[in-house]
Coordinates of C-alpha atoms and ligand atoms in Angstrom, one line a residue:
Chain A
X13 CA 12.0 39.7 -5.2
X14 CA 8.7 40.0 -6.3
X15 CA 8.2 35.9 -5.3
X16 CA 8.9 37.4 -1.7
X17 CA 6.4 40.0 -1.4
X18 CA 3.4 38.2 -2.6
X19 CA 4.4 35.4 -0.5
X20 CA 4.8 37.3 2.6
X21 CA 1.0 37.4 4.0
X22 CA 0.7 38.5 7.3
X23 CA 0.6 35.9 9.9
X24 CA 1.3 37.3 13.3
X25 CA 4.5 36.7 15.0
X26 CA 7.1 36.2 11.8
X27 CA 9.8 39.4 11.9
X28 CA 9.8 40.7 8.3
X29 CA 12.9 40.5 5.7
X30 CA 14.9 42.8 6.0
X31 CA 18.1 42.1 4.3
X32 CA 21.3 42.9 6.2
X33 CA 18.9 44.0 9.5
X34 CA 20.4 43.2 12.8
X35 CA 24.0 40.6 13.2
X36 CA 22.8 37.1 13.3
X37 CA 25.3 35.8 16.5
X38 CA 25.3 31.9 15.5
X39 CA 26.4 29.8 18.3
X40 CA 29.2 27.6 17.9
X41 CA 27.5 24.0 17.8
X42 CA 24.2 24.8 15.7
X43 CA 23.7 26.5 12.8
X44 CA 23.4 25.3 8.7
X45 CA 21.1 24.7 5.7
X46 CA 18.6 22.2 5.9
X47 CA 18.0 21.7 2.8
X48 CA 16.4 19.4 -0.3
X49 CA 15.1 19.5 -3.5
X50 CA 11.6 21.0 -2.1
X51 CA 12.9 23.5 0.1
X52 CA 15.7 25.0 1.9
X53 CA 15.9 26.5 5.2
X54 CA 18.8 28.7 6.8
X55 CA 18.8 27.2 10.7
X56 CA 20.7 29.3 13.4
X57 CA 20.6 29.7 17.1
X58 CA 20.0 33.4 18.1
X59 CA 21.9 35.0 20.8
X60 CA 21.0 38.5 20.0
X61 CA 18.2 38.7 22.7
X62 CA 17.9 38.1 26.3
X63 CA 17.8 34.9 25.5
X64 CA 18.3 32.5 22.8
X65 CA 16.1 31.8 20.2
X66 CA 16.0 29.1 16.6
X67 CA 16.0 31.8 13.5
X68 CA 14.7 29.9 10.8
X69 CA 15.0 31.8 7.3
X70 CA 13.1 30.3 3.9
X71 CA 16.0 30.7 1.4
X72 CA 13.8 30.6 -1.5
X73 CA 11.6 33.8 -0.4
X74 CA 13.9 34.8 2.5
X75 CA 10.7 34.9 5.1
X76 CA 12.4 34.5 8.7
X77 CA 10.6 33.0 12.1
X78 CA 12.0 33.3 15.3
X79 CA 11.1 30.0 17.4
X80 CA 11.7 30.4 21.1
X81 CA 11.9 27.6 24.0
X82 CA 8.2 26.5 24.2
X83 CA 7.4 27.0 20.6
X84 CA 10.1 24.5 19.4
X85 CA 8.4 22.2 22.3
X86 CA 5.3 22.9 21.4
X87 CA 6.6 21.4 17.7
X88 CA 7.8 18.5 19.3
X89 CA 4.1 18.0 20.9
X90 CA 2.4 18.3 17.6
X91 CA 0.1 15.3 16.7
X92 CA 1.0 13.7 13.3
X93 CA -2.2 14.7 11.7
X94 CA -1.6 18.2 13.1
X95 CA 1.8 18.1 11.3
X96 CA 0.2 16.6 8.3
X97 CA -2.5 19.3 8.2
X98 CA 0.3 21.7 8.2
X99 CA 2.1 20.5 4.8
X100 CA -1.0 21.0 2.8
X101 CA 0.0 24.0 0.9
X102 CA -3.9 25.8 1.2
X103 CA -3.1 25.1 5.3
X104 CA -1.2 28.1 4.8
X105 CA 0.8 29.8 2.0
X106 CA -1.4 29.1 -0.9
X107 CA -5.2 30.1 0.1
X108 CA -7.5 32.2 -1.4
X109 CA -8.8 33.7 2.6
X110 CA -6.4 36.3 3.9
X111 CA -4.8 35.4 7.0
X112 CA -6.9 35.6 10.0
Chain B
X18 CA -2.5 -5.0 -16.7
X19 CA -2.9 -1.6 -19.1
X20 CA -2.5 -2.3 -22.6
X21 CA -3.5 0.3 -25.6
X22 CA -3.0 -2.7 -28.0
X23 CA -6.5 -4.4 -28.2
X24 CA -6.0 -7.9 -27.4
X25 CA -7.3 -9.1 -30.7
X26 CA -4.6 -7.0 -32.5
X27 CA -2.0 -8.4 -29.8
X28 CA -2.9 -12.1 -29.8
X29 CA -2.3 -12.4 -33.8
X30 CA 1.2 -9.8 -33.3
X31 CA 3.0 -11.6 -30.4
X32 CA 6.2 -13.2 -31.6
X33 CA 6.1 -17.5 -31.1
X34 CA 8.0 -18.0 -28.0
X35 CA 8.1 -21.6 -28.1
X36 CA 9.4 -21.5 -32.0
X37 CA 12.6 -18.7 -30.9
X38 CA 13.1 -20.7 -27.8
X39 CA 14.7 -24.2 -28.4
X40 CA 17.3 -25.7 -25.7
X41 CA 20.1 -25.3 -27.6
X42 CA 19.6 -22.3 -29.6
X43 CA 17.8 -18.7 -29.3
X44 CA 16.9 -16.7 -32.1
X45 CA 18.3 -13.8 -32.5
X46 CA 14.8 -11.1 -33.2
X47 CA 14.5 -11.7 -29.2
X48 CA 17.1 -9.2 -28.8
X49 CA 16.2 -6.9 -31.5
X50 CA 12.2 -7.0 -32.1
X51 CA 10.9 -4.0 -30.1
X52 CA 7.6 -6.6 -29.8
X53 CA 9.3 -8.9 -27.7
X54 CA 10.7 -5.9 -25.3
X55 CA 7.0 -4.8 -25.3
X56 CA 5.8 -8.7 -24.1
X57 CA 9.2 -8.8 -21.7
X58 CA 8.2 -5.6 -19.5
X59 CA 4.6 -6.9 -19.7
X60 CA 5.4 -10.4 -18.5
X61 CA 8.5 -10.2 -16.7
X62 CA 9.7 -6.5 -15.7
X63 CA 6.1 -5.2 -14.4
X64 CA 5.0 -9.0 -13.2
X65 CA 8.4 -10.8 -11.6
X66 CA 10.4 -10.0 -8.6
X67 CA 13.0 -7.4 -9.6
X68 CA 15.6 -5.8 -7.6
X69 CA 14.7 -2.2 -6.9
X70 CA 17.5 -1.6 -4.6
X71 CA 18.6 -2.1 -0.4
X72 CA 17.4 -1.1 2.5
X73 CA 20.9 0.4 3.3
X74 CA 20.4 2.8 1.1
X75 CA 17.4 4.4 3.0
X76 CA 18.9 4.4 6.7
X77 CA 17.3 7.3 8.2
X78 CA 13.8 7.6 8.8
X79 CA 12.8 9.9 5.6
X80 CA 15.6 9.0 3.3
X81 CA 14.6 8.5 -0.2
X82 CA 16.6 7.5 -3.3
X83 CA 15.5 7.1 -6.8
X84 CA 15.5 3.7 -8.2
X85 CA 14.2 1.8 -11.4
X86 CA 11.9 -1.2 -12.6
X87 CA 12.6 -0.9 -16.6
X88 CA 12.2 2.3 -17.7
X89 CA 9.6 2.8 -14.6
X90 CA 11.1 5.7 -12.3
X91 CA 10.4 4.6 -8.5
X92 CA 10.8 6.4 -5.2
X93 CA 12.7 4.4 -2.2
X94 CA 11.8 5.8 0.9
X95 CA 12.1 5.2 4.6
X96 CA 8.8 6.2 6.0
X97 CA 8.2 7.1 9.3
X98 CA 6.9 4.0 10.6
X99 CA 10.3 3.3 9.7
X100 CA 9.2 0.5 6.5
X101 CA 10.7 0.8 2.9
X102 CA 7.9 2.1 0.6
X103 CA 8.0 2.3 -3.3
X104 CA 5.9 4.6 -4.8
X105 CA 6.1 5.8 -8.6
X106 CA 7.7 9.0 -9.2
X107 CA 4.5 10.3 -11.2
X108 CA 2.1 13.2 -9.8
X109 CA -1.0 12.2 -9.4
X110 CA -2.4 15.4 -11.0
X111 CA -1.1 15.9 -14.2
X112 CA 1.9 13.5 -14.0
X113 CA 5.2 15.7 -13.2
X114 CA 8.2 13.9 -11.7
X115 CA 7.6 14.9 -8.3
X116 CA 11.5 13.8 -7.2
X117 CA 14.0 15.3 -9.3
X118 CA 17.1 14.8 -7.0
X119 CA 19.1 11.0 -6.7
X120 CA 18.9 11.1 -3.3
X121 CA 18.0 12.9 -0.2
X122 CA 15.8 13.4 3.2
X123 CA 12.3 14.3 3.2
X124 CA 9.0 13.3 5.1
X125 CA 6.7 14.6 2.3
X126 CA 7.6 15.8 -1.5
X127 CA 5.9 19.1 -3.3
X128 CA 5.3 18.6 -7.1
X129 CA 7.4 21.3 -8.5
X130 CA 4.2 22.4 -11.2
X131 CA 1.3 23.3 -9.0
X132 CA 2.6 21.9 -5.7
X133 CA 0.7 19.8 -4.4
X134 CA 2.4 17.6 -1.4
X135 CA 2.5 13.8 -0.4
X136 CA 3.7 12.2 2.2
X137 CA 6.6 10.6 1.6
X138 CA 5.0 7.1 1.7
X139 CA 2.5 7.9 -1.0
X140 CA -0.4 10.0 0.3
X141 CA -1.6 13.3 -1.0
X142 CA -1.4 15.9 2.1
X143 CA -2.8 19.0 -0.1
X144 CA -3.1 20.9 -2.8
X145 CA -2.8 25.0 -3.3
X146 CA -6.0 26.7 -3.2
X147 CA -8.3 24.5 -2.8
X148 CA -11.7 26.4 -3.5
X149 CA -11.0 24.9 -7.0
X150 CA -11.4 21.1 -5.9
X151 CA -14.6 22.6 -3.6
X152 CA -12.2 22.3 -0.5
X153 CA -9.3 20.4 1.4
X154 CA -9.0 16.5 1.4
X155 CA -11.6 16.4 -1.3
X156 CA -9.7 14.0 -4.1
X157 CA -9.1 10.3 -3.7
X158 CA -5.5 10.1 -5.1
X159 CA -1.7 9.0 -4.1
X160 CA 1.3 9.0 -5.7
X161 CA 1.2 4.8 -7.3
X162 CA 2.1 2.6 -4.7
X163 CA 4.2 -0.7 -6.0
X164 CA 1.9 -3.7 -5.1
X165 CA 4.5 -5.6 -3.6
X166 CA 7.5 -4.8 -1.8
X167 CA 9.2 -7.2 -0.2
X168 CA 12.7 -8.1 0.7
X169 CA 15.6 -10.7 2.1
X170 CA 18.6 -9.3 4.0
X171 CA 17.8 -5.9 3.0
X172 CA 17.9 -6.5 -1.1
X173 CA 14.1 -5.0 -1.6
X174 CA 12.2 -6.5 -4.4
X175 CA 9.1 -5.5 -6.4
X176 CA 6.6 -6.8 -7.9
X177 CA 4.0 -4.5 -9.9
X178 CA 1.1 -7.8 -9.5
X179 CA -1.3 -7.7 -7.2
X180 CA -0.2 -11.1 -6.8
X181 CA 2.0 -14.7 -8.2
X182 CA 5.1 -16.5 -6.5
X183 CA 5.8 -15.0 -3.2
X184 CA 9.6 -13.4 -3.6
X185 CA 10.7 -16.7 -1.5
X186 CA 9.3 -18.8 -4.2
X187 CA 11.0 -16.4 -6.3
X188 CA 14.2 -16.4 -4.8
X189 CA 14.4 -20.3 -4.1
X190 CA 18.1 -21.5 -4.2
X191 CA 19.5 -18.3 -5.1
X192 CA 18.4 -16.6 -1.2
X193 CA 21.3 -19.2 0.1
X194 CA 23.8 -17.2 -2.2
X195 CA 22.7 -14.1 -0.8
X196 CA 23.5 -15.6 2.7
X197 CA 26.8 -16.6 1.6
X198 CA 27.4 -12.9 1.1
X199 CA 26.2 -11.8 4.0
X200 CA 28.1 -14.1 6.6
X201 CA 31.8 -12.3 5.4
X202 CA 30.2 -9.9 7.4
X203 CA 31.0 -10.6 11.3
X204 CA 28.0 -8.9 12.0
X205 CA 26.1 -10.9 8.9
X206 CA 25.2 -7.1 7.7
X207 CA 25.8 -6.2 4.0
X208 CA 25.6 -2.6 3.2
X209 CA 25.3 -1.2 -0.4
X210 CA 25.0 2.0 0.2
X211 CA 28.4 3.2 -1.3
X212 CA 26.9 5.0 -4.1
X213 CA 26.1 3.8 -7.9
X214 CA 27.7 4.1 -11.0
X215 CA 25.9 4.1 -14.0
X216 CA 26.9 3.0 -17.8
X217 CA 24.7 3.8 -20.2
X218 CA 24.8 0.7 -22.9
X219 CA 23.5 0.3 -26.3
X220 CA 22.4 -3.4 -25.8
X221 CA 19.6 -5.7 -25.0
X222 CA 19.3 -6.6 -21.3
X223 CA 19.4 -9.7 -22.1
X224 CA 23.0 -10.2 -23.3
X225 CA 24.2 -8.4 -20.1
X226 CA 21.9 -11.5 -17.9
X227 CA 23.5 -14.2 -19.9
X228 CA 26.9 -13.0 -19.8
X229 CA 27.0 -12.5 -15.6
X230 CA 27.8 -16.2 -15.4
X231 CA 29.3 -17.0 -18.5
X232 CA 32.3 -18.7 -17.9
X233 CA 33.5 -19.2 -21.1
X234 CA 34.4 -15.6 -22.5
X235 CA 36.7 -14.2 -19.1
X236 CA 39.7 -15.7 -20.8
X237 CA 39.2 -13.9 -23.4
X238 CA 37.4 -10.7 -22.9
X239 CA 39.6 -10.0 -19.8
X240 CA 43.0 -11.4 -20.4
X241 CA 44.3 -7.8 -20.2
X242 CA 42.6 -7.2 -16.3
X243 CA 44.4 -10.7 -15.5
X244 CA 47.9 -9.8 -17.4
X245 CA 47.9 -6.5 -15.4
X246 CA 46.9 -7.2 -12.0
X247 CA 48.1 -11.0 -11.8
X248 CA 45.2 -11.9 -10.7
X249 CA 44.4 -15.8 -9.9
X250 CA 40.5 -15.4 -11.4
X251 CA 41.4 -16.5 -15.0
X252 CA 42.7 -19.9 -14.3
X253 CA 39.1 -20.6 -12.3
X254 CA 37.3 -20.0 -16.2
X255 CA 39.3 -22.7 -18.2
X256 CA 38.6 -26.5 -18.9
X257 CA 41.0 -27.5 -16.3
X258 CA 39.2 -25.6 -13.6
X259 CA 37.1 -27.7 -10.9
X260 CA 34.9 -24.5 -10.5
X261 CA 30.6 -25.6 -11.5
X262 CA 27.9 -23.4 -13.7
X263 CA 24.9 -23.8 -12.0
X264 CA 21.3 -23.4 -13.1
X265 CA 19.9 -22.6 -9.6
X266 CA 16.2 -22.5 -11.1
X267 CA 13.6 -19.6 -11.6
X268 CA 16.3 -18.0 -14.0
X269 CA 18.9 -17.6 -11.7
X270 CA 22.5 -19.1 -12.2
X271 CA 25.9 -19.2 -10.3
X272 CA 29.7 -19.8 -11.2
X273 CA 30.3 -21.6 -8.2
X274 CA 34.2 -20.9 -7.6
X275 CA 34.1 -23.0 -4.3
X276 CA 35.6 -26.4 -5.7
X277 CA 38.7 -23.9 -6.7
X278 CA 39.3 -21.9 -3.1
X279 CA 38.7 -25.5 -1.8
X280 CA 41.5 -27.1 -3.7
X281 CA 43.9 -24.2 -2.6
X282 CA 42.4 -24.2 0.7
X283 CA 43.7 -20.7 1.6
X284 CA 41.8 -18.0 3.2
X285 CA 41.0 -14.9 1.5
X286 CA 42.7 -16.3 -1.8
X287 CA 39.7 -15.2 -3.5
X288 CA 39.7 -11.7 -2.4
X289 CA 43.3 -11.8 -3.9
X290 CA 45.0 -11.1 -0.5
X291 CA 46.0 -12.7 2.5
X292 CA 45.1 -12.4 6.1
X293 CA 48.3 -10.3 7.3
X294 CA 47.0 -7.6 5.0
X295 CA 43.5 -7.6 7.1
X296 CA 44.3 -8.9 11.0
X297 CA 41.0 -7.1 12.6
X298 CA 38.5 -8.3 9.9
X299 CA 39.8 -12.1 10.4
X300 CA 40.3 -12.2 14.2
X301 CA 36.6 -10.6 14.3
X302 CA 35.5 -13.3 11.8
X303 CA 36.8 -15.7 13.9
X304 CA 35.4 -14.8 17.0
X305 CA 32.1 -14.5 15.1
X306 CA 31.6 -18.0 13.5
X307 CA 34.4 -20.0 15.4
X308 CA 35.7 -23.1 13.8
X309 CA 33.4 -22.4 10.6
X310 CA 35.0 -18.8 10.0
X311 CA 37.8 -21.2 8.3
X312 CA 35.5 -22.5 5.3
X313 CA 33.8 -19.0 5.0
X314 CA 37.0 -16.8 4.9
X315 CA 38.0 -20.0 2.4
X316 CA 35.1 -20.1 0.0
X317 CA 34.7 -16.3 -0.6
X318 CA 31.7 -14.2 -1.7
X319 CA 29.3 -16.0 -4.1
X320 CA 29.1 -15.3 -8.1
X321 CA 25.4 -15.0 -8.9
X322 CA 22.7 -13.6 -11.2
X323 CA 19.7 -13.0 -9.9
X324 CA 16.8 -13.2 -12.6
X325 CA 16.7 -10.9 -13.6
X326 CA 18.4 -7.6 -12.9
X327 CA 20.5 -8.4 -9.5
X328 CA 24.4 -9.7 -10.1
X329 CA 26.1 -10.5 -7.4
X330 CA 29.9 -10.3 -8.5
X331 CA 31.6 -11.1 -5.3
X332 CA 32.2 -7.9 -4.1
X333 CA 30.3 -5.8 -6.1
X334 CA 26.7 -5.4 -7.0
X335 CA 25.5 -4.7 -10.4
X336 CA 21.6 -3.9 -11.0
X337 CA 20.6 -4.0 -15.1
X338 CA 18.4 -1.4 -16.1
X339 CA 16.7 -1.7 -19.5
X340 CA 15.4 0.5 -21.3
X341 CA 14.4 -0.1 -24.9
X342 CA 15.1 -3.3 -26.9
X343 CA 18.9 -2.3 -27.4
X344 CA 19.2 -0.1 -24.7
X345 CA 20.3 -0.7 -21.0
X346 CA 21.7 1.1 -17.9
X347 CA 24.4 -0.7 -15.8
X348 CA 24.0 0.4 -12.2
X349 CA 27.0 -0.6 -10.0
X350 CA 28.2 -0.3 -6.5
X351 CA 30.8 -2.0 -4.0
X352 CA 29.2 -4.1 -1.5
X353 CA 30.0 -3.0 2.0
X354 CA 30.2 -5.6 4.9
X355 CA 29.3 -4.4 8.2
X356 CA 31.9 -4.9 10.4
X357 CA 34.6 -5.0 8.0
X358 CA 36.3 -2.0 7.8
X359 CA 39.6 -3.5 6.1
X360 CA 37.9 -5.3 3.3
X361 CA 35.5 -2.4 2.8
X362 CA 38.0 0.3 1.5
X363 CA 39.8 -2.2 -0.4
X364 CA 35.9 -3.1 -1.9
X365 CA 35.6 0.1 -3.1
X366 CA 39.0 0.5 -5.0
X367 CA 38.9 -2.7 -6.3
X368 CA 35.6 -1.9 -7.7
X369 CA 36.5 1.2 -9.2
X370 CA 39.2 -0.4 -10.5
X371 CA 37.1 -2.8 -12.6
X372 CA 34.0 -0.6 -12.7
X373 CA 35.2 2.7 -12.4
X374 CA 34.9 5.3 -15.2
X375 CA 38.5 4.3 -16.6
X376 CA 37.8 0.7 -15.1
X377 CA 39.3 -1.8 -17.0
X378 CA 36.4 -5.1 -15.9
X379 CA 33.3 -3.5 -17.2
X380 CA 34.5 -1.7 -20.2
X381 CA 35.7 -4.7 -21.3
X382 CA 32.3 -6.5 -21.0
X383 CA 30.5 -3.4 -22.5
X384 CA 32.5 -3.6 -25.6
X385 CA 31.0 -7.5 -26.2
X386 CA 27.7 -6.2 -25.0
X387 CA 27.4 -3.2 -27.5
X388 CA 29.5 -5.3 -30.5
X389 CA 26.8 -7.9 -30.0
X390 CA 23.6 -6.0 -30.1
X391 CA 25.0 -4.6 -33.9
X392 CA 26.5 -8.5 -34.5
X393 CA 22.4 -9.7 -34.1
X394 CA 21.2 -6.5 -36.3
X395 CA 22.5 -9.0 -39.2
X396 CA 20.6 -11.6 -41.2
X397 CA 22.4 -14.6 -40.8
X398 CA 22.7 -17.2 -39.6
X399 CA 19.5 -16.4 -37.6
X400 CA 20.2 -18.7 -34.7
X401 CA 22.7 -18.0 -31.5
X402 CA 24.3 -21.1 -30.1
X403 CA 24.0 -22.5 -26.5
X404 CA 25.0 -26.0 -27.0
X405 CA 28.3 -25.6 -25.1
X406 CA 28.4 -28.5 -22.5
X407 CA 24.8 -30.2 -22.5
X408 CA 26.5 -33.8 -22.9
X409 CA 28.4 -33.1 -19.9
X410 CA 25.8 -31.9 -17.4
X411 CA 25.0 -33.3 -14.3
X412 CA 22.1 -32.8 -11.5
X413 CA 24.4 -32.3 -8.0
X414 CA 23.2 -33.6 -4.7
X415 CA 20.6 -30.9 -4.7
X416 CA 19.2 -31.7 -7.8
X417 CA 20.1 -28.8 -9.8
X418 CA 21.3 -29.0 -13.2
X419 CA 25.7 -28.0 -13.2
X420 CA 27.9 -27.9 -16.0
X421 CA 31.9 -27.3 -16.2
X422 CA 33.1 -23.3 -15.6
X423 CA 33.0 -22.5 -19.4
X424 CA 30.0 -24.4 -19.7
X425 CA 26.7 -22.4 -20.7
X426 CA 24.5 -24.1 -18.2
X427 CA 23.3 -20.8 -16.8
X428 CA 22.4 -19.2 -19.9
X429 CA 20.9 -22.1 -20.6
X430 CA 18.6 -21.9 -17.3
X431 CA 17.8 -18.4 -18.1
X432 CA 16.0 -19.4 -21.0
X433 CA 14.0 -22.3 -19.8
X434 CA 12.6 -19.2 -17.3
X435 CA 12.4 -16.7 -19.5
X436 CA 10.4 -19.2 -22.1
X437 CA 8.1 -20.3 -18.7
X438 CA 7.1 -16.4 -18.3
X439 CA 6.5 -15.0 -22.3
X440 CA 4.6 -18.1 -23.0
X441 CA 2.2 -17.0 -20.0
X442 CA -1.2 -15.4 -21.6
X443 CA -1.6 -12.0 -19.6
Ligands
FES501 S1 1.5 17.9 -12.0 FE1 2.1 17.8 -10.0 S2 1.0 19.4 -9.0 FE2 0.3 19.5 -11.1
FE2_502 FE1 4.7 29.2 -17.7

């Protein structure tokens, strides 16, 4: 998976793959693939904590992100432009400066 | 408009319209000379009003589906602003498809060769490193946006000129057929968003146009589909039938059944059942239109070609798709009535009963269409006749030009347009 690793940068806060680490309790009502012809993304509620949070899991490199409460709401919140400035590929995955 | 043919070079090489055009004959090279195909997406396929598809199909906000003007591949999308946008399915880099899949959801797109991103109404969000274009936001470029989009009762039409007829001027007697459609529907709604089927057909688009609202060859061509399902359409296409051909102007045409259904006076006769069969639809009909749910449940779903890819067969919708001068792409689909649960299932298996990939309607048409593109390859004679029922044409109370069902009044009409458009210096 040699796609994965030199996709995998190091922003703070995303838990590393690690295939087969830790069960994965999906709740009954949520869960699936979000999915089109640009990307796919695994979608689960997580129960495994204290509390539960969205696991969100990039099929394509298998990169996860665990969103909690106020990070979902904080998406919610997000100006357009904000979003838009996001989906610019050299926002994020593909720039030449190392994550800061 | 783009041309890589000089205009010099084009003005002495363009066929003579007006000498392959006469009113009661065509001449056969204007379904075989790859120069008039040229001239006919020039003046009519990237200039007219064409049917790109319905706003049905795109119900969520970012919905997308993959439609066609000619051989031009165009993005549908509902945006977020909650419009239908056309944009060209062309990176504006180095010109990948950026949509490769029929259909699906998505706010913005990602070019699958160096990924750059749009939003899904056109604009370019970003490209990978951008050091290499001196920074973010630094190029002035969109996926191509169709000039104009508009649309009536959800059929979305473009037009790839900045301007010319407005698609009402367009449209003209032929939006009042579309109506007639959309008022079976107790909530007026008309839905095609059942899914297309596409046939592939080695023919000139043309010869598919003409032959919507030809009257004259159903006896023929389909006796089998009438033998088999004993169905009460054949009778309407004979000499004996008080069903019209109209030429409803701009190219469009009808066979206007109405004077039949009238004559019988029974309702749903044209759908080829009968009201036990579909209680809730009628009763919600009735309480939709009152006393004039009688004349619509009557008179049935209208028979019309829309110049000059949209045919509205009564309960289906078929799109034509050309794509070289003996090549085409029939697009089909049920219509679906909002409200009408009863008639819609029966919609769908009717139509893939006619249309369907062992479909007995189509085939049958395709088989003419396909024998008549290789009939035209030959010599002689030259000319193809569309005489049939000149000296018995009449102007109705509207003051458009009808002839009897088998009559060739429509096809007739399609030419006077078509001849109006390629005579047009671009
Ligand atoms: S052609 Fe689309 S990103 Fe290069
Ligand atoms: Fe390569």
């Amino acid at each position: 998976m040699s796609e994965r690793d030199s996709n995998t940068g190091d922003a703070h806060d995303v838990t590393p793959y690690a295939p087969g680490a830790g069960t994965v309790r999906v709740d009954d009502s949520g869960g699936g693939i979000v999915g089109n012809e640009f990307a796919e993304v695994g979608v689960a509620v997580d129960h495994s904590g204290n509390g539960p949070r969205l696991r969100l899991e990039d099929y394509r490199t298998g990169r996860v992100r665990n969103l909690d409460a106020l990070e979902l709401e904080t998406i919610i919140w997000l100006p357009e432009e904000r979003l838009t400035q996001l989906l610019d590929p050299s926002t994020t995955r593909w720039r030449e400066e190392p994550d800061r | 408009m783009t041309t890589t043919v000089p205009d010099s070079a084009r003005a002495t090489s363009r066929p003579d319209y007006a000498a392959l055009i006469e009113p009661s004959r065509v001449h056969g090279s204007l379904y075989t000379d790859p120069r008039v195909f040229a001239d006919e997406l020039e003046r009519i396929w990237y200039r007219s009003w064409v049917f790109v598809g319905h706003e049905s199909e795109v119900p969520e906000s970012g919905d997308y589906v993959r439609k066609s003007i000619g051989p031009q591949d165009i993005i549908m999308t509902r945006g977020r602003d909650g419009d239908v946008h056309l944009v060209f399915n062309r990176c504006a880099h180095r010109g990948n498809l950026v949509c490769e899949d029929a259909r699906g959801n998505a706010n913005a797109f990602r070019c699958p060769y160096h990924g750059w991103t749009y939003r899904n109404t056109g604009e370019l969000l970003g490209y990978p490193y951008n050091k290499g274009y001196g920074g973010k936001g630094n190029l002035d470029l969109s996926l191509g946006r169709v000039p104009r989009v508009d649309s009536y009762r959800g059929f979305v039409f473009a037009s790839l000129a900045e301007d010319g007829p407005t698609l009402a001027e367009h449209l003209g007697a032929a939006a009042g057929e579309i109506d007639r459609l959309a008022r079976l529907s107790p909530e007026g709604r008309i839905d095609l968003g059942a899914g297309w089927l596409q046939h592939r057909t080695r023919a000139n688009w043309k010869l598919l146009a003409e032959n919507e609202t030809d009257g004259y060859h159903p006896q023929f061509v389909h006796s089998s589909i009438f033998s088999v399902t004993g169905s009460p359409i054949g009778p309407l296409y004979s000499d004996n039938s008080t069903a019209v051909t109209r030429d409803l102007g701009n190219g469009h045409s009808e066979n206007d059944l109405r004077p039949e259904f009238r004559r019988h006076g029974e309702t749903l006769r044209w759908f080829g059942t009968s009201e036990s069969r579909v209680p809730n639809y009628v009763a919600r009909m009735r309480e939709a239109y009152g006393e004039a749910a009688e004349d619509i449940l009557v008179e049935g779903a209208p028979h019309v070609m829309i110049f000059p890819n949209l045919f509205i067969a009564e309960i289906q919708v078929f799109v034509i798709q050309p794509l070289s001068v003996d090549e085409c792409v029939q697009h089909s689909t049920a219509v679906q009535l909002g409200g009408a649960e009863e008639l819609n299932s029966r919609m769908v298996s009717q139509s893939i009963g006619s249309v369907g990939p062992a479909g007995m309607l189509l085939a049958d048409d395709t088989e003419m269409y396909e024998r008549n593109q290789r009939g035209l390859e030959m010599r002689q004679p030259e000319w193809l006749d569309i005489r049939r029922g000149m000296h018995r044409e009449a102007l109705d109370e509207d003051g458009y030009r009808t002839g009897a069902a088998t009559d060739e009044t429509g096809i007739r009409g399609f030419w006077t347009h078509y001849r109006r458009l390629m005579e047009v210096d671009t």
